[in-house]
Amino acid sequence: MEIHLSKDARDWFHNEMEVEAGEAVRFFVRYGGAGLQPGFSLGVTKDSPYEAVVRLEEGDVLYFIEEADHWYFDEHDLHVTVDDELGELRYSYEPKEA
């Protein structure tokens, strides 16, 4: 699986979360909400990788998913964009091509 970030998503992390070069952003599974898996949703936080299994480096920022959260994606790529009306991150999931 892979992480795909749009330019507006990278800008969102910089502006809204104040992510700077040299920092890392983790996508993690949280209980509740709606997402790819029933009863779970995706969260995001600044963090340091421990057992990162998916990594994307963009603009000297590491975006990653830990081994413990890998199950949630069920072989889907994560696509991160921004909802223009809400000004919030939007996640979509596409099956990994064989």
Backbone as CSV, one residue per row, in Angstrom:
resi,resn,N_x,N_y,N_z,CA_x,CA_y,CA_z,C_x,C_y,C_z
1,MET,0.833,-1.184,0.000,0.000,0.000,0.000,0.869,1.236,0.000
2,GLU,0.284,2.334,-0.411,1.010,3.597,-0.500,0.157,4.741,0.044
3,ILE,0.838,5.817,0.395,0.186,7.057,0.790,0.356,8.039,-0.370
4,HIS,-0.740,8.684,-0.760,-0.713,9.704,-1.804,-1.257,11.000,-1.210
5,LEU,-0.495,12.072,-1.322,-0.914,13.383,-0.801,-1.035,14.375,-1.942
6,SER,-2.143,15.104,-1.974,-2.271,16.193,-2.939,-1.465,17.385,-2.429
7,LYS,-1.188,18.335,-3.319,-0.464,19.530,-2.902,-1.252,20.293,-1.845
8,ASP,-2.583,20.366,-2.007,-3.367,21.094,-1.004,-3.336,20.389,0.349
9,ALA,-3.198,19.070,0.365,-3.066,18.343,1.640,-1.719,18.658,2.292
10,ARG,-0.656,18.703,1.512,0.653,19.075,2.074,0.592,20.484,2.649
11,ASP,-0.052,21.390,1.919,-0.201,22.764,2.422,-1.034,22.789,3.704
12,TRP,-2.094,21.966,3.754,-2.952,21.897,4.936,-2.133,21.484,6.151
13,PHE,-1.287,20.454,6.014,-0.452,20.012,7.145,0.471,21.135,7.597
14,HIS,1.026,21.864,6.658,1.930,22.965,7.002,1.172,24.095,7.716
15,ASN,0.022,24.459,7.188,-0.725,25.609,7.728,-1.527,25.282,8.982
16,GLU,-2.213,24.147,8.987,-3.120,23.808,10.095,-2.427,23.093,11.253
17,MET,-1.472,22.223,10.936,-0.778,21.474,11.990,0.632,22.008,12.246
18,GLU,1.013,23.020,11.465,2.337,23.631,11.594,3.463,22.611,11.464
19,VAL,3.287,21.679,10.533,4.310,20.671,10.265,5.446,21.334,9.496
20,GLU,6.655,21.102,9.975,7.834,21.699,9.366,8.791,20.614,8.892
21,ALA,9.740,20.994,8.065,10.761,20.061,7.583,11.423,19.368,8.770
22,GLY,11.652,18.061,8.630,12.281,17.274,9.687,11.288,16.618,10.620
23,GLU,10.001,16.966,10.518,8.986,16.371,11.385,8.312,15.201,10.680
24,ALA,7.500,14.464,11.425,6.805,13.301,10.884,5.332,13.356,11.272
25,VAL,4.488,12.845,10.367,3.041,12.829,10.549,2.572,11.384,10.454
26,ARG,1.836,10.953,11.463,1.330,9.577,11.511,-0.168,9.541,11.233
27,PHE,-0.576,8.628,10.351,-1.982,8.314,10.150,-2.269,7.096,11.020
28,PHE,-3.278,7.194,11.898,-3.537,6.112,12.843,-5.032,5.781,12.889
29,VAL,-5.319,4.577,13.327,-6.698,4.101,13.443,-7.242,4.500,14.806
30,ARG,-8.477,4.985,14.807,-9.128,5.307,16.072,-10.526,4.682,16.079
31,TYR,-10.998,4.383,17.253,-12.302,3.759,17.422,-13.385,4.806,17.229
32,GLY,-14.410,4.449,16.474,-15.539,5.351,16.261,-15.426,6.078,14.942
33,GLY,-16.532,6.633,14.539,-16.570,7.369,13.284,-16.831,6.450,12.108
34,ALA,-16.639,6.982,10.933,-16.876,6.224,9.710,-15.621,6.244,8.868
35,GLY,-15.310,5.111,8.299,-14.117,5.027,7.469,-14.124,3.754,6.659
36,LEU,-12.960,3.293,6.322,-12.817,2.092,5.499,-13.321,0.845,6.225
37,GLN,-13.084,0.769,7.531,-13.522,-0.363,8.346,-14.670,0.095,9.252
38,PRO,-15.759,-0.660,9.314,-16.908,-0.274,10.142,-16.508,-0.037,11.607
39,GLY,-16.965,1.085,12.151,-16.720,1.402,13.557,-15.377,2.046,13.834
40,PHE,-14.589,2.314,12.791,-13.270,2.921,12.962,-13.107,4.063,11.968
41,SER,-12.212,4.974,12.281,-11.900,6.069,11.370,-10.407,6.361,11.462
42,LEU,-9.972,7.271,10.634,-8.551,7.593,10.558,-8.278,8.903,11.281
43,GLY,-7.218,8.921,12.055,-6.764,10.127,12.717,-5.374,10.485,12.215
44,VAL,-4.915,11.666,12.586,-3.600,12.133,12.156,-2.965,12.925,13.297
45,THR,-1.663,12.751,13.472,-0.945,13.452,14.530,0.525,13.562,14.164
46,LYS,1.211,14.526,14.758,2.671,14.554,14.657,3.185,13.463,15.583
47,ASP,4.146,12.695,15.115,4.660,11.580,15.905,5.999,11.160,15.309
48,SER,6.688,10.286,16.002,7.918,9.694,15.484,7.641,8.237,15.160
49,PRO,8.172,7.738,14.051,7.907,6.342,13.688,8.576,5.370,14.645
50,TYR,7.872,4.279,14.897,8.401,3.183,15.709,8.575,1.949,14.832
51,GLU,7.472,1.497,14.224,7.504,0.373,13.287,6.723,0.762,12.031
52,ALA,7.167,1.804,11.372,6.477,2.301,10.182,6.596,1.278,9.057
53,VAL,5.452,0.893,8.496,5.452,-0.060,7.385,5.130,0.625,6.062
54,VAL,4.547,1.791,6.121,4.275,2.586,4.930,4.839,3.976,5.195
55,ARG,5.627,4.466,4.236,6.295,5.753,4.417,6.219,6.557,3.124
56,LEU,6.057,7.858,3.285,6.124,8.778,2.161,6.869,10.015,2.645
57,GLU,7.943,10.369,1.953,8.680,11.580,2.294,8.399,12.636,1.246
58,GLU,7.868,13.767,1.698,7.531,14.894,0.815,7.982,16.181,1.489
59,GLY,8.802,16.949,0.818,9.233,18.233,1.360,9.921,18.102,2.700
60,ASP,10.742,17.079,2.866,11.462,16.813,4.117,10.547,16.527,5.295
61,VAL,9.317,16.085,5.016,8.374,15.635,6.047,8.077,14.167,5.772
62,LEU,8.091,13.357,6.820,7.766,11.935,6.700,6.306,11.726,7.090
63,TYR,5.534,11.116,6.201,4.153,10.714,6.467,4.184,9.200,6.557
64,PHE,3.558,8.626,7.593,3.725,7.187,7.782,2.530,6.521,8.452
65,ILE,2.522,5.185,8.335,1.533,4.325,8.980,2.306,3.242,9.712
66,GLU,1.947,3.031,10.955,2.612,2.017,11.780,2.070,0.610,11.491
67,GLU,2.879,-0.364,11.781,2.494,-1.774,11.627,1.183,-2.070,12.350
68,ALA,0.998,-1.532,13.538,-0.204,-1.808,14.341,-1.485,-1.309,13.678
69,ASP,-1.376,-0.361,12.754,-2.549,0.213,12.092,-2.716,-0.266,10.648
70,HIS,-1.801,-1.054,10.178,-1.794,-1.490,8.780,-3.054,-2.278,8.414
71,TRP,-3.625,-3.045,9.344,-4.803,-3.878,9.080,-5.976,-3.059,8.548
72,TYR,-6.099,-1.835,9.031,-7.233,-0.986,8.692,-7.357,-0.763,7.184
73,PHE,-6.256,-0.686,6.500,-6.236,-0.314,5.091,-6.562,-1.467,4.146
74,ASP,-6.515,-2.689,4.615,-6.963,-3.856,3.858,-6.478,-3.817,2.403
75,GLU,-5.167,-3.587,2.240,-4.546,-3.556,0.907,-5.066,-2.426,0.023
76,HIS,-5.485,-1.327,0.618,-5.914,-0.138,-0.122,-4.853,0.959,0.028
77,ASP,-4.657,1.733,-1.023,-3.818,2.921,-0.930,-4.624,4.031,-0.267
78,LEU,-3.943,4.864,0.488,-4.567,6.016,1.129,-4.318,7.252,0.278
79,HIS,-5.395,7.953,-0.083,-5.305,9.208,-0.826,-5.819,10.322,0.077
80,VAL,-4.983,11.340,0.277,-5.326,12.444,1.173,-5.428,13.725,0.344
81,THR,-6.600,14.364,0.427,-6.859,15.636,-0.233,-7.505,16.563,0.786
82,VAL,-7.961,17.719,0.351,-8.650,18.657,1.228,-10.030,18.945,0.650
83,ASP,-11.034,18.896,1.510,-12.390,19.273,1.123,-12.418,20.805,1.065
84,ASP,-12.595,21.347,-0.131,-12.532,22.798,-0.305,-13.612,23.544,0.475
85,GLU,-14.787,22.970,0.586,-15.878,23.645,1.305,-15.659,23.662,2.812
86,LEU,-15.179,22.546,3.355,-14.991,22.438,4.803,-13.597,22.855,5.263
87,GLY,-12.631,22.828,4.355,-11.257,23.142,4.738,-10.634,22.071,5.601
88,GLU,-11.122,20.839,5.461,-10.637,19.716,6.264,-10.071,18.632,5.354
89,LEU,-9.248,17.761,5.954,-8.699,16.643,5.200,-9.810,15.704,4.756
90,ARG,-9.620,15.133,3.585,-10.544,14.127,3.074,-9.691,12.896,2.727
91,TYR,-10.147,11.741,3.213,-9.441,10.482,2.933,-10.263,9.663,1.958
92,SER,-9.586,9.061,1.009,-10.227,8.084,0.144,-9.283,6.900,0.037
93,TYR,-9.860,5.759,-0.293,-9.098,4.513,-0.306,-9.340,3.812,-1.637
94,GLU,-8.248,3.428,-2.286,-8.355,2.730,-3.550,-7.624,1.399,-3.432
95,PRO,-8.259,0.328,-3.934,-7.608,-0.990,-3.865,-6.231,-0.938,-4.508
96,LYS,-5.281,-1.574,-3.864,-3.928,-1.638,-4.389,-3.929,-2.448,-5.668
97,GLU,-3.331,-1.889,-6.717,-3.257,-2.609,-7.976,-2.243,-3.746,-7.852
98,ALA,-2.608,-4.880,-8.433,-1.725,-6.069,-8.355,-0.515,-5.923,-9.235
